[in-house]
mmCIF file of C-alpha atoms in Angstrom:
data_model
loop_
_atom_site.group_PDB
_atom_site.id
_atom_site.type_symbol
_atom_site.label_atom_id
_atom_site.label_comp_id
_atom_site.label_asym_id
_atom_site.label_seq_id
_atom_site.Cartn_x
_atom_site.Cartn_y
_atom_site.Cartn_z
ATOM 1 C CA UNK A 1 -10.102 54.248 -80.337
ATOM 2 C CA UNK A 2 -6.704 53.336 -81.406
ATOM 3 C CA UNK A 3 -4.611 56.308 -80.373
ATOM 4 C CA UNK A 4 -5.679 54.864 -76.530
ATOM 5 C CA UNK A 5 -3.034 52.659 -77.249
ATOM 6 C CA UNK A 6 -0.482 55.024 -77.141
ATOM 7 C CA UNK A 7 -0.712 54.910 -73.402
ATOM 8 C CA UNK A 8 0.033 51.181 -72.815
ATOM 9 C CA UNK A 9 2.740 51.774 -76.059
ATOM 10 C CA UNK A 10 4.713 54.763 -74.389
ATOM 11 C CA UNK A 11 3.402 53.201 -70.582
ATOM 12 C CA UNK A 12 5.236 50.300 -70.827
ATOM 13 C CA UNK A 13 8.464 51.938 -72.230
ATOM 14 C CA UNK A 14 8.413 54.317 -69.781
ATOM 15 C CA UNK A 15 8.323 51.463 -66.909
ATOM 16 C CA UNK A 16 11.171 49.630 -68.810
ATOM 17 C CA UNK A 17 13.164 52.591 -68.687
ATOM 18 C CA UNK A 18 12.460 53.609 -65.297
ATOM 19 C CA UNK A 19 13.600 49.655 -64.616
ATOM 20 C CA UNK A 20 16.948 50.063 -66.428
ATOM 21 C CA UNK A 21 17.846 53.726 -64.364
ATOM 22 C CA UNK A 22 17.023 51.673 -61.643
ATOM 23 C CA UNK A 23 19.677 48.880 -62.404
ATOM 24 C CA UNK A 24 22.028 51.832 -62.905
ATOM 25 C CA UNK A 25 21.459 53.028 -59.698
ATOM 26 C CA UNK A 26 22.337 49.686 -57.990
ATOM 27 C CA UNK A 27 25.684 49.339 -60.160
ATOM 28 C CA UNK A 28 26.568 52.879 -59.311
ATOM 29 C CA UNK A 29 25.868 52.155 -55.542
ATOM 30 C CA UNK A 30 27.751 49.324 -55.690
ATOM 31 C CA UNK A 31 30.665 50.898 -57.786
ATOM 32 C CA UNK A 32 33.171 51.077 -54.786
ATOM 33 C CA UNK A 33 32.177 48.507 -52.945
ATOM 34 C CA UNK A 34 34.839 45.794 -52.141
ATOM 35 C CA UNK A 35 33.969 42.031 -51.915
ATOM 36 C CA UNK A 36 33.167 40.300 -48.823
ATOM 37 C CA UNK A 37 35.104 37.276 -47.097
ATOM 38 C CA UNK A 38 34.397 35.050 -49.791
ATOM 39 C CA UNK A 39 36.111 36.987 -52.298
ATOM 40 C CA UNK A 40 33.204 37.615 -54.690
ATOM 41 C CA UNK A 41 32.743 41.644 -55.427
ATOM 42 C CA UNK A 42 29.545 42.903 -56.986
ATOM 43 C CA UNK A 43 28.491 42.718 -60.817
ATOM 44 C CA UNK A 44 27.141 44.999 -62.825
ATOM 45 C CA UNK A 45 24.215 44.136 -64.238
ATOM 46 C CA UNK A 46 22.492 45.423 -67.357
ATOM 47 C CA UNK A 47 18.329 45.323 -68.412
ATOM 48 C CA UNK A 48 17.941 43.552 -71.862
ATOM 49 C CA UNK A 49 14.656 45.164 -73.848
ATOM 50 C CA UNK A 50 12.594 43.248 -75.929
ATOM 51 C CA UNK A 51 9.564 44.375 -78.292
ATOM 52 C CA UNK A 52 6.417 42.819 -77.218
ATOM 53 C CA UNK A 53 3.528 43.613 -79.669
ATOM 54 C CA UNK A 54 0.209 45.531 -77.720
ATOM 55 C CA UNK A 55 -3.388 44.578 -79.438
ATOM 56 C CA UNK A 56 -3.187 45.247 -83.092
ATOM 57 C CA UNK A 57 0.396 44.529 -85.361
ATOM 58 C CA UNK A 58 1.634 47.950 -85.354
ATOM 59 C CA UNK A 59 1.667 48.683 -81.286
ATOM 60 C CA UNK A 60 5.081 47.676 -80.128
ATOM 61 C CA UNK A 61 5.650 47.961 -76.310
ATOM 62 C CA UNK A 62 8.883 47.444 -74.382
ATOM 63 C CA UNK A 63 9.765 45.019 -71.871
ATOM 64 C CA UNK A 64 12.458 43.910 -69.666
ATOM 65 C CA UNK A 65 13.126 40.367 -70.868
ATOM 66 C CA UNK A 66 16.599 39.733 -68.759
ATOM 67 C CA UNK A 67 18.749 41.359 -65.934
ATOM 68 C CA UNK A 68 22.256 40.433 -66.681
ATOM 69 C CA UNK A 69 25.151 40.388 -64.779
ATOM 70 C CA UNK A 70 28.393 41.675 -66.382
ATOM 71 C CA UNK A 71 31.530 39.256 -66.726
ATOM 72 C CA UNK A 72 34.270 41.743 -66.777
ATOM 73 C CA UNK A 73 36.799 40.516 -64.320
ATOM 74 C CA UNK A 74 36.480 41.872 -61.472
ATOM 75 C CA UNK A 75 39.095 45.714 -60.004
ATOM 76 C CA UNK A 76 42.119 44.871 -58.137
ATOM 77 C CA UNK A 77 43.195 47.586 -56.216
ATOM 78 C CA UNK A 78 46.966 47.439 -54.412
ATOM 79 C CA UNK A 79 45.752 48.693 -50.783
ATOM 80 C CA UNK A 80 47.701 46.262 -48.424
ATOM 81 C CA UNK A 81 46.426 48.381 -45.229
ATOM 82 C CA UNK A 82 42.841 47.995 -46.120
ATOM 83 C CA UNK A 83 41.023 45.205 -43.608
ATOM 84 C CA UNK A 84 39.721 42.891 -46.938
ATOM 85 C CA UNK A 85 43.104 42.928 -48.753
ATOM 86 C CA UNK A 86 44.037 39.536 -49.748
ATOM 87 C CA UNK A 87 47.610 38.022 -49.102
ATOM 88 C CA UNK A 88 49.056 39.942 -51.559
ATOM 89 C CA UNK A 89 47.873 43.248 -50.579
ATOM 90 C CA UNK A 90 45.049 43.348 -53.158
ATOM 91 C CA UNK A 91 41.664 44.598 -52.286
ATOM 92 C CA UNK A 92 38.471 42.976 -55.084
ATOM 93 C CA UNK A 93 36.330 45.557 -55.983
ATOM 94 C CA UNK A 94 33.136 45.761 -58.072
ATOM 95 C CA UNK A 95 33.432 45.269 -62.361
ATOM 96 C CA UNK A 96 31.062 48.492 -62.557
ATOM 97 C CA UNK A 97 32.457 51.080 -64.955
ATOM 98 C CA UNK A 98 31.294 54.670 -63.580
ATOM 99 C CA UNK A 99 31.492 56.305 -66.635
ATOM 100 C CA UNK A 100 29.522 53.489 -68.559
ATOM 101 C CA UNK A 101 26.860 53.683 -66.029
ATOM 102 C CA UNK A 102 26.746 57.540 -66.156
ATOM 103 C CA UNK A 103 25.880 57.406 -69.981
ATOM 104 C CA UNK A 104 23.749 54.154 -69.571
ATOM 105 C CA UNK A 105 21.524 56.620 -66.870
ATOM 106 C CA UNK A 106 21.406 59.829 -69.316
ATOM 107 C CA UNK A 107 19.900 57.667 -72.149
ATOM 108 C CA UNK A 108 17.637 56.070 -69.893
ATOM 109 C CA UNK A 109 16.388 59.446 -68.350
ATOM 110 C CA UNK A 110 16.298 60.863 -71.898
ATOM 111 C CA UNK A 111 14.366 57.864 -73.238
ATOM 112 C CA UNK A 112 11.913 57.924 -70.068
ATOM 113 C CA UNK A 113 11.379 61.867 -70.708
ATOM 114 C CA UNK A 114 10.393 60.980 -74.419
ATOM 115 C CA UNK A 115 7.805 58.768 -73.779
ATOM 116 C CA UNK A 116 6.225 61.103 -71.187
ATOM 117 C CA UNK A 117 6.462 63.510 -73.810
ATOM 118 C CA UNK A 118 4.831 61.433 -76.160
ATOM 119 C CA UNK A 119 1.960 60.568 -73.516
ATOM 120 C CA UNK A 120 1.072 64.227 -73.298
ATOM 121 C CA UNK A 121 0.535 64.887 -76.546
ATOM 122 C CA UNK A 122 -1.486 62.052 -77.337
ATOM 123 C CA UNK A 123 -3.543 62.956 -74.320
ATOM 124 C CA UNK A 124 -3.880 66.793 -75.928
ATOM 125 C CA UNK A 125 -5.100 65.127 -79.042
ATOM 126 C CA UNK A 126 -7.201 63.388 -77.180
ATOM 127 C CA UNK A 127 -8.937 65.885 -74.860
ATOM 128 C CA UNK A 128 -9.175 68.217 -77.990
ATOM 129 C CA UNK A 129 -11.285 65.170 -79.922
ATOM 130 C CA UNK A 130 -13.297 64.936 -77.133
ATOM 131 C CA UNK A 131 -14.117 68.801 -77.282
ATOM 132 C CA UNK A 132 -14.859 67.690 -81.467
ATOM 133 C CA UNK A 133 -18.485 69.953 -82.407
ATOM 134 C CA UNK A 134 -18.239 72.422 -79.629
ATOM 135 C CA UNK B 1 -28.915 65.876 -100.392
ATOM 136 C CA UNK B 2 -27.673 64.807 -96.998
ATOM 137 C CA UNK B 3 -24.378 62.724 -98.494
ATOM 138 C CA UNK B 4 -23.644 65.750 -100.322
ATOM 139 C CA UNK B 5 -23.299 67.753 -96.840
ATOM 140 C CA UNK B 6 -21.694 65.578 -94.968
ATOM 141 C CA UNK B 7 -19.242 64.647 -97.322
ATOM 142 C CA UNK B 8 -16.543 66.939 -96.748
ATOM 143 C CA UNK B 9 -16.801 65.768 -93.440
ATOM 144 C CA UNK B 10 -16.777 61.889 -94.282
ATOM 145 C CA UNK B 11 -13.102 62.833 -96.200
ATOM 146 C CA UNK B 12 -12.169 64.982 -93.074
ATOM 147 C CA UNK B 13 -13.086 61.325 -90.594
ATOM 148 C CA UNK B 14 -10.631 58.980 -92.679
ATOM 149 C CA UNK B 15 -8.036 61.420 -92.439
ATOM 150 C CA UNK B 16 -8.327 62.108 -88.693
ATOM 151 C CA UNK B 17 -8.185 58.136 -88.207
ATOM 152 C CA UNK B 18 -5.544 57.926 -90.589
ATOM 153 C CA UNK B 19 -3.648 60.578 -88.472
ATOM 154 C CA UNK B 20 -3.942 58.624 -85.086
ATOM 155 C CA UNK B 21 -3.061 55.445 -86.828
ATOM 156 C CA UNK B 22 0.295 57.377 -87.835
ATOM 157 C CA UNK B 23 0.571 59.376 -84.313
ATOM 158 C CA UNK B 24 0.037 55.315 -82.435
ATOM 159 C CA UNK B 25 3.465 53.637 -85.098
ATOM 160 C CA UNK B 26 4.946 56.378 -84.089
ATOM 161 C CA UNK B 27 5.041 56.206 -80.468
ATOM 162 C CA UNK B 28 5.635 52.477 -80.848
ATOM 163 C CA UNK B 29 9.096 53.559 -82.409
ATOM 164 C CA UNK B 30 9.869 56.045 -80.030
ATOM 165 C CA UNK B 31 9.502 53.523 -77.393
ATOM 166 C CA UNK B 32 11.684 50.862 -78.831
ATOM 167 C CA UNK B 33 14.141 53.402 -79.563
ATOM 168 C CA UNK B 34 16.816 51.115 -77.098
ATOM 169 C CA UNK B 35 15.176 47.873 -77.832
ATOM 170 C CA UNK B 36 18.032 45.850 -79.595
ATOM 171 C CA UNK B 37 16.812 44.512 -83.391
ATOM 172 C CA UNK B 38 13.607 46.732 -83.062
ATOM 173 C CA UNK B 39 12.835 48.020 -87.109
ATOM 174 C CA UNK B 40 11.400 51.053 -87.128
ATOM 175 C CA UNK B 41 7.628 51.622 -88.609
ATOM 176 C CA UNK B 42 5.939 54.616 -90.144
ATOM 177 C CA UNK B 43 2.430 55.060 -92.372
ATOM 178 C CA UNK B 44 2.501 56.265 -95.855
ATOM 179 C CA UNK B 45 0.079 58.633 -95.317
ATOM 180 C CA UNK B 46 -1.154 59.419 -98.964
ATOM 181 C CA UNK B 47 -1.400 56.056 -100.033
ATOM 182 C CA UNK B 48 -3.273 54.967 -97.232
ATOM 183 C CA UNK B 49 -5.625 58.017 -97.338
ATOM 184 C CA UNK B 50 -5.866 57.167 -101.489
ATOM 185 C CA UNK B 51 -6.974 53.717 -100.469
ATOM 186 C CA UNK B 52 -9.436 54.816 -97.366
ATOM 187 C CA UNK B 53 -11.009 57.095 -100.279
ATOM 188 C CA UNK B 54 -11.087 54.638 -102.911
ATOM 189 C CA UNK B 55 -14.091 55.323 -105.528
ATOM 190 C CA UNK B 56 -15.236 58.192 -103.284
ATOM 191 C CA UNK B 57 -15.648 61.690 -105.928
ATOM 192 C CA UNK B 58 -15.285 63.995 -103.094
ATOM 193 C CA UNK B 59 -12.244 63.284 -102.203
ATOM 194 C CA UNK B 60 -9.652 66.250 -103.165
ATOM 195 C CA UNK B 61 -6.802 63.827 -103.695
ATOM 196 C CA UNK B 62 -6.914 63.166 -107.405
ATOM 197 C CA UNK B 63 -3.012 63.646 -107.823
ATOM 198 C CA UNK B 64 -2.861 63.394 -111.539
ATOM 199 C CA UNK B 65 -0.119 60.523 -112.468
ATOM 200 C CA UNK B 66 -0.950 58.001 -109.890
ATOM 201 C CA UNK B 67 -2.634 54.953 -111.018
ATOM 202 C CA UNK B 68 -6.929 55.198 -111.300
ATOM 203 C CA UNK B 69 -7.797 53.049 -108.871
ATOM 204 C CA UNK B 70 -4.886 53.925 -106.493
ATOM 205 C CA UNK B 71 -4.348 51.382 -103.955
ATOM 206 C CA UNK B 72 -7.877 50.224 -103.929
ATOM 207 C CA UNK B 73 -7.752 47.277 -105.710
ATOM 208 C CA UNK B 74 -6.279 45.031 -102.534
ATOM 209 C CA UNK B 75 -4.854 42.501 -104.867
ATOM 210 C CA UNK B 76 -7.861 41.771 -106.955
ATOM 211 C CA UNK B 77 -6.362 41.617 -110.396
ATOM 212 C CA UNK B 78 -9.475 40.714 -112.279
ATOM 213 C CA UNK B 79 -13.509 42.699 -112.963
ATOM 214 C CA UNK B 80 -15.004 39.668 -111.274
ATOM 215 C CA UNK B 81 -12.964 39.008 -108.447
ATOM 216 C CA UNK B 82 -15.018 39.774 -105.275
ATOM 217 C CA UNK B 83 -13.591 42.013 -102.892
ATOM 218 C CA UNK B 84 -12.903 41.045 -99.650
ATOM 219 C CA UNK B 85 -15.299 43.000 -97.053
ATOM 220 C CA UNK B 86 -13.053 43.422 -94.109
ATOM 221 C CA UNK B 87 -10.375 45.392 -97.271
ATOM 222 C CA UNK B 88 -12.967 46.964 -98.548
ATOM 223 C CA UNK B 89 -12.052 50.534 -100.502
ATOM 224 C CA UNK B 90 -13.165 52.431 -97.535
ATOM 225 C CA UNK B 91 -11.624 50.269 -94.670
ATOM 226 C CA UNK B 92 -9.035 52.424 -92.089
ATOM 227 C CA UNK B 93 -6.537 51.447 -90.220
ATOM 228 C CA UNK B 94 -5.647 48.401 -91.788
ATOM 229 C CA UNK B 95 -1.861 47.867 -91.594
ATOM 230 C CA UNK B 96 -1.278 47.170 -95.236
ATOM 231 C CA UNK B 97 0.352 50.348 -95.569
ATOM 232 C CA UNK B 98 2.929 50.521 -93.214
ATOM 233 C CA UNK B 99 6.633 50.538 -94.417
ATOM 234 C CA UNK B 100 9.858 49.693 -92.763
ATOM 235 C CA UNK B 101 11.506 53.132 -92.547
ATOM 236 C CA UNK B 102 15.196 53.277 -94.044
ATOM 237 C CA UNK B 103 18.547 53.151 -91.907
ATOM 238 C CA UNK B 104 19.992 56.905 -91.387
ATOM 239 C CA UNK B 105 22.542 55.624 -89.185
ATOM 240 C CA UNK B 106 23.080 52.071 -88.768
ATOM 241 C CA UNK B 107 23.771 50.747 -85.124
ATOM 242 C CA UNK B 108 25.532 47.386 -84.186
ATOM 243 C CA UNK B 109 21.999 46.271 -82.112
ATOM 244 C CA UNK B 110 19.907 46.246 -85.770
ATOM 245 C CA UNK B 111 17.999 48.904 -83.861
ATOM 246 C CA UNK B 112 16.707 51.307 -87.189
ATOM 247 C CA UNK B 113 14.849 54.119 -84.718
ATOM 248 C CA UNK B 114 16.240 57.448 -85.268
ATOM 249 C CA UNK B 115 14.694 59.534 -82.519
ATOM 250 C CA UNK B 116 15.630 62.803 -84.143
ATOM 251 C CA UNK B 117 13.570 61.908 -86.806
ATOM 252 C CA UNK B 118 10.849 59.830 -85.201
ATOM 253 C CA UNK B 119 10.395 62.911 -82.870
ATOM 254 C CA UNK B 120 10.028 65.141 -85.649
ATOM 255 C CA UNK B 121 7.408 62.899 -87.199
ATOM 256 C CA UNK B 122 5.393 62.737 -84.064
ATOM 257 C CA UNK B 123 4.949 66.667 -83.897
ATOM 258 C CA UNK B 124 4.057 66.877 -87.481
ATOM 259 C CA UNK B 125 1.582 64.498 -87.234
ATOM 260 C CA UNK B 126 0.482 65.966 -84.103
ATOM 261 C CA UNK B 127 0.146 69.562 -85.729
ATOM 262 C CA UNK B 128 -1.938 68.011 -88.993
ATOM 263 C CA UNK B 129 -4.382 65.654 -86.457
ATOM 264 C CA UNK B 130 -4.979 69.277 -84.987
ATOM 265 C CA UNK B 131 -5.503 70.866 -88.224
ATOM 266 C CA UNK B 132 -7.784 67.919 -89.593
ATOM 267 C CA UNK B 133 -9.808 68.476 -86.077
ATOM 268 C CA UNK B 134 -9.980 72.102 -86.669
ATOM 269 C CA UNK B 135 -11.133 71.464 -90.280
ATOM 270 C CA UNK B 136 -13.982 69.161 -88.693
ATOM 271 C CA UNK B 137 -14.967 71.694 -86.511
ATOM 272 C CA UNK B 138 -15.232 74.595 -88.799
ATOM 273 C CA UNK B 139 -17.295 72.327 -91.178
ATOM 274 C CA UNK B 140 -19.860 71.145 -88.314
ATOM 275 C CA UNK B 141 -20.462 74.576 -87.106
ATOM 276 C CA UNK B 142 -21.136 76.216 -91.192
ATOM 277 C CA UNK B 143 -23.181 72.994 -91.527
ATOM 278 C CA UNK B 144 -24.991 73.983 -88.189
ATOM 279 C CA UNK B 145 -25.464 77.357 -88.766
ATOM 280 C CA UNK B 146 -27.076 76.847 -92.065
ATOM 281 C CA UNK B 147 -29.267 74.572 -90.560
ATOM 282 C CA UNK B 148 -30.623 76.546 -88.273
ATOM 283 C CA UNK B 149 -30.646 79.564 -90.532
ATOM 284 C CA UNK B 150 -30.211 82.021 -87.432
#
């Protein structure tokens, strides 16, 4: 039955997703944080999706292929009183853009809902051709 | 006798395959619909459901200018050439007729998925699988009923 497929289809998009809101959840956790004693702050990292084909040439799935981490330079914020400043007075903070991360997570949660979306109708469909003669 | 009743029904079958094949390309392109370089797929419904009917004089799909044989001859350009049997007239849910949809809005990523439309697809075909069920179950029960003659 080929609309079974569906499920691993929209299944495995919606574990990719839930895997990207996940990475935005540790950049946005990590936003403010400053770096420790050896000077290296956190980076942001972003999910790379790839297409992996599912049983017959027309089922495309999702998958995570790479977690990346960001090469932005890292913030440099003038706080001379804080305890990590450097010599100068500056204090290294994460490369994660808020803002980016913000829209990164509503397209991932919109994406995820989607998919769920998708999986209940094809399991409607479903059901109803199961109920076929009745 | 008994090709003659179910007949209507056979015509209703290909389409309700048909109709999943669609509803399963489309969920494949609404979950690639961030992957980068991912080209979006869709089923040309009437050609595919032209070529699923092939020879078969029940179908209701005699649209007058398209070609005779529709898209049944799978590449057989001669009388004597043998068809193949897995691409047979009647075969379903082979892929042959799935397109590459066009761009609406082209995105840096060579991503071609627009969701708008892609969702909009989805219901339809969702709504006409339902209709094509219905059709099957209206048919079973006449065909029932007369049988039984109650």
């Amino acid at each position: 039955m080929s609309m079974f497929s569906i499920f691993n289809v929209s299944g495995s998009a919606i574990s990719a997703q839930s895997q990207r809101l996940n990475v935005v959840a540790s950049n946005l956790a990590n936003a403010d944080a400053v770096a420790g004693p050896d000077g290296q702050g956190y980076k942001g990292r972003q999910v790379v999706f790839e297409t992996v084909p599912m049983g017959s040439d027309a089922s495309a799935g999702v998958r995570v292929s790479s977690v990346n981490e960001s090469n932005d330079p890292l913030r440099k914020v003038h706080n001379p009183s804080h305890p990590s400043a450097d010599a100068d007075g500056y204090v290294t903070q994460s490369n994660v853009n808020p803002i980016e991360e913000m829209v990164n997570m509503i397209s991932a949660s919109r994406s995820y809902q989607n998919n769920v979306e998708v999986m209940n109708t094809a399991k409607t469909l479903l059901l109803k051709t199961l109920q076929m003669g009745q | 006798m008994i090709t003659n009743m179910t007949s209507g029904l056979d015509f209703q079958a290909k389409a309700l395959v048909l109709r999943a094949e669609r509803q399963r390309v489309i969920a494949s392109n609404i979950a690639n619909a961030d992957t980068p370089g991912y080209v979006a797929r869709d089923l040309n419904f009437k050609d595919a459901m032209l070529q699923a009917t092939g020879a078969d004089s029940s179908s209701g799909l005699r649209t007058g200018s398209s070609n005779p044989q529709g898209g049944a001859t799978n590449g057989m350009t001669h009388p004597a050439h043998i068809a193949l049997s897995g691409a047979a007239g009647g075969s379903l849910g082979g892929s042959s007729h799935l397109a590459y949809t066009a761009q609406s809005q082209p995105s840096l990523d060579g991503n071609s998925v627009d969701l708008d439309r892609e969702r909009a697809n989805f219901t339809d075909n969702a709504v006409r699988y339902e209709a094509t069920l219905r059709f099957i179950n209206g048919q079973s029960k006449t065909l029932l009923s007369a049988i039984q003659g109650q």
